Amino acid sequence: MSVLRESWWIRDVEVPSRVVLAPMAGVSVQAFRRQGRRFGAGLVCSEMVSCAGIEHRNEKTLGYLRVASDEHPLAIQIFGSDPRMMAEAGRMVEAAGADIVDMNFGCPVRKVTKTGAGAHLIEDPALACAITEAVANAVSVPVSVKMRRGVEDGSRKCLELGPQLVEAGAAVLTLHPRSAKQMYTGYADHTLTAELVSLVDVPVIASGDVTSRAKAESVLDATGAAAVMVGRAAQGNPWAIQEIVFGDDAQPSREEVAAELIHFVRETVRELGERRASGFLKKFYAWYLGHGRFPKPFKNELVQLHSTEEVVTRLLAAAPGAAALVEELERNVPESEVLLEGMPISIYGGG
Ligand SMILES: Cc1cc2nc3c(=O)[nH]c(=O)nc-3n(C[C@H](O)[C@H](O)[C@H](O)COP(=O)(O)O)c2cc1C
């Protein structure tokens, strides 16, 4: 059996495969995470959630903390630069049901770094460690940190910071070895991941450019990382996860693609409401229907439609066999647990 299907542990949290679904802002909604688990990801992660938004009980932010029973194990990622606020956010995230509290020390976007958060923290080890320690002390679940190699091209700052973060209480580290400056250009230099693995005694997750089973195996072999993280390759393409974890490279039929997309649309509408979901979903149409699965004009047509119901109708017309598959998918979905409703009113914003 390939190592990719083996489980591993983050302290007392068992992760049933070596593939972690990446946190992606504007992508990693609950439907995406549930789908990732269904296709074989051992661990899924929410997109980055602002600790200030949590502190201010911002309703949209709190929406990110909805956890369903079929997502576990699940990490919820928080970002911020104030240790006290991050600790408080960590407590909320744990109360919401996260198995791991993940911290974002890698976001390269200026709006985030100029507040001292995200990738800025790789350049500010004292603050990075203070945050890690505060969060680790505030929660009983394991805490993890996800970082880039550094801010500047060629930076190796992550190798200095990694061991300090472990000392401060991080139970797992994820490295995306591009610089913040690089954004998504160039390639992820996993020789740094290998160096980080040799420097720390906690599991390391390798993130960046893992798009196939062959690549996943070569990254695990070359780095000694405990797991690989898959991001862009899984956008509108959960079959990539299946290929990586199980070696199952059968291409989905049109009906399967349409069924997954319809299910994803419906779940997302339930999560975000029709108004937010209809804009949010547009990028997914191209992602799902690309790869030569449907003709280009069809994708363009879907993007023009006004309601998600029209999108579903159009997909069913193009692939009638999808209807039975969608029913099957809907039957197997457990009710979503909106744990926030069970929280004290002061947490949910009332008091
Ligand atoms: C649209 C998008 C949004 C992302 N948002 C986050 C985020 O919220 N938190 C985070 O730690 N990384 C985020 N990332 C980075 C990914 O988690 C991952 O590290 C990166 O995409 C490299 O992996 P890949 O080559 O498999 O995509 C994002 C990436 C993309 C493409």
mmCIF file of N, CA and C and ligand atoms in Angstrom, residues 22-25 47-48 77 104 146 176 184 207-209 229-232 235, ligand 1:
data_model
loop_
_atom_site.group_PDB
_atom_site.id
_atom_site.type_symbol
_atom_site.label_atom_id
_atom_site.label_comp_id
_atom_site.label_asym_id
_atom_site.label_seq_id
_atom_site.Cartn_x
_atom_site.Cartn_y
_atom_site.Cartn_z
ATOM 1 N N ALA A 22 -5.674 22.156 1.059
ATOM 2 C CA ALA A 22 -5.122 23.469 1.431
ATOM 3 C C ALA A 22 -6.212 24.461 1.833
ATOM 4 N N PRO A 23 -5.872 25.349 2.783
ATOM 5 C CA PRO A 23 -6.772 26.476 3.037
ATOM 6 C C PRO A 23 -6.676 27.450 1.875
ATOM 7 N N MET A 24 -7.825 27.841 1.322
ATOM 8 C CA MET A 24 -7.790 28.813 0.226
ATOM 9 C C MET A 24 -8.926 29.810 0.398
ATOM 10 N N ALA A 25 -8.536 31.067 0.589
ATOM 11 C CA ALA A 25 -9.524 32.123 0.754
ATOM 12 C C ALA A 25 -10.398 32.188 -0.496
ATOM 13 N N GLU A 47 -10.601 28.401 5.166
ATOM 14 C CA GLU A 47 -9.811 29.530 4.717
ATOM 15 C C GLU A 47 -9.431 30.376 5.925
ATOM 16 N N MET A 48 -8.536 31.344 5.722
ATOM 17 C CA MET A 48 -8.075 32.165 6.840
ATOM 18 C C MET A 48 -9.229 33.019 7.391
ATOM 19 N N GLN A 77 -8.260 27.928 10.220
ATOM 20 C CA GLN A 77 -7.083 28.805 10.202
ATOM 21 C C GLN A 77 -7.446 30.223 10.617
ATOM 22 N N ASN A 104 -2.023 31.454 10.274
ATOM 23 C CA ASN A 104 -1.501 31.862 8.971
ATOM 24 C C ASN A 104 -0.321 32.815 9.147
ATOM 25 N N LYS A 146 1.212 27.680 9.394
ATOM 26 C CA LYS A 146 1.499 27.552 7.958
ATOM 27 C C LYS A 146 2.266 28.790 7.517
ATOM 28 N N HIS A 176 5.011 26.343 2.654
ATOM 29 C CA HIS A 176 4.843 26.597 1.215
ATOM 30 C C HIS A 176 6.104 27.360 0.802
ATOM 31 N N TYR A 184 2.506 33.481 -6.491
ATOM 32 C CA TYR A 184 2.353 32.107 -6.998
ATOM 33 C C TYR A 184 3.218 31.856 -8.229
ATOM 34 N N SER A 207 3.642 22.011 1.183
ATOM 35 C CA SER A 207 2.635 22.645 0.324
ATOM 36 C C SER A 207 3.296 23.299 -0.885
ATOM 37 N N GLY A 208 2.676 23.121 -2.031
ATOM 38 C CA GLY A 208 3.144 23.826 -3.219
ATOM 39 C C GLY A 208 3.403 22.917 -4.395
ATOM 40 N N ASP A 209 2.605 23.107 -5.445
ATOM 41 C CA ASP A 209 2.815 22.460 -6.735
ATOM 42 C C ASP A 209 2.600 20.947 -6.719
ATOM 43 N N MET A 229 0.250 18.875 0.925
ATOM 44 C CA MET A 229 -0.974 19.677 0.886
ATOM 45 C C MET A 229 -1.299 19.930 -0.587
ATOM 46 N N VAL A 230 -2.576 19.849 -0.906
ATOM 47 C CA VAL A 230 -2.994 20.081 -2.301
ATOM 48 C C VAL A 230 -3.970 21.246 -2.325
ATOM 49 N N GLY A 231 -3.658 22.241 -3.137
ATOM 50 C CA GLY A 231 -4.505 23.429 -3.217
ATOM 51 C C GLY A 231 -5.130 23.580 -4.587
ATOM 52 N N ARG A 232 -4.448 24.326 -5.469
ATOM 53 C CA ARG A 232 -5.046 24.672 -6.756
ATOM 54 C C ARG A 232 -5.458 23.457 -7.572
ATOM 55 N N GLN A 235 -9.079 22.500 -7.095
ATOM 56 C CA GLN A 235 -10.162 23.454 -7.375
ATOM 57 C C GLN A 235 -11.034 22.914 -8.506
HETATM 58 C C1 LIG B 1 -7.064 31.251 -4.162
HETATM 59 C C2 LIG B 1 -6.077 30.909 -3.078
HETATM 60 C C3 LIG B 1 -6.344 31.263 -1.773
HETATM 61 C C4 LIG B 1 -5.455 30.930 -0.746
HETATM 62 N N1 LIG B 1 -5.771 31.247 0.539
HETATM 63 C C5 LIG B 1 -4.977 30.811 1.551
HETATM 64 C C6 LIG B 1 -5.368 30.991 2.913
HETATM 65 O O1 LIG B 1 -6.453 31.518 3.227
HETATM 66 N N2 LIG B 1 -4.498 30.562 3.862
HETATM 67 C C7 LIG B 1 -3.308 29.964 3.562
HETATM 68 O O2 LIG B 1 -2.572 29.595 4.470
HETATM 69 N N3 LIG B 1 -2.932 29.765 2.285
HETATM 70 C C8 LIG B 1 -3.753 30.155 1.279
HETATM 71 N N4 LIG B 1 -3.391 29.893 -0.020
HETATM 72 C C9 LIG B 1 -2.146 29.124 -0.295
HETATM 73 C C10 LIG B 1 -2.433 27.622 -0.406
HETATM 74 O O3 LIG B 1 -2.900 27.094 0.819
HETATM 75 C C11 LIG B 1 -1.183 26.829 -0.861
HETATM 76 O O4 LIG B 1 -0.188 26.949 0.110
HETATM 77 C C12 LIG B 1 -0.653 27.331 -2.208
HETATM 78 O O5 LIG B 1 -1.710 27.515 -3.132
HETATM 79 C C13 LIG B 1 0.369 26.369 -2.823
HETATM 80 O O6 LIG B 1 -0.186 25.112 -3.027
HETATM 81 P P1 LIG B 1 -0.729 24.586 -4.459
HETATM 82 O O7 LIG B 1 0.401 24.695 -5.431
HETATM 83 O O8 LIG B 1 -1.146 23.158 -4.163
HETATM 84 O O9 LIG B 1 -1.885 25.450 -4.847
HETATM 85 C C14 LIG B 1 -4.257 30.238 -1.049
HETATM 86 C C15 LIG B 1 -3.988 29.890 -2.381
HETATM 87 C C16 LIG B 1 -4.874 30.209 -3.393
HETATM 88 C C17 LIG B 1 -4.555 29.792 -4.796
#
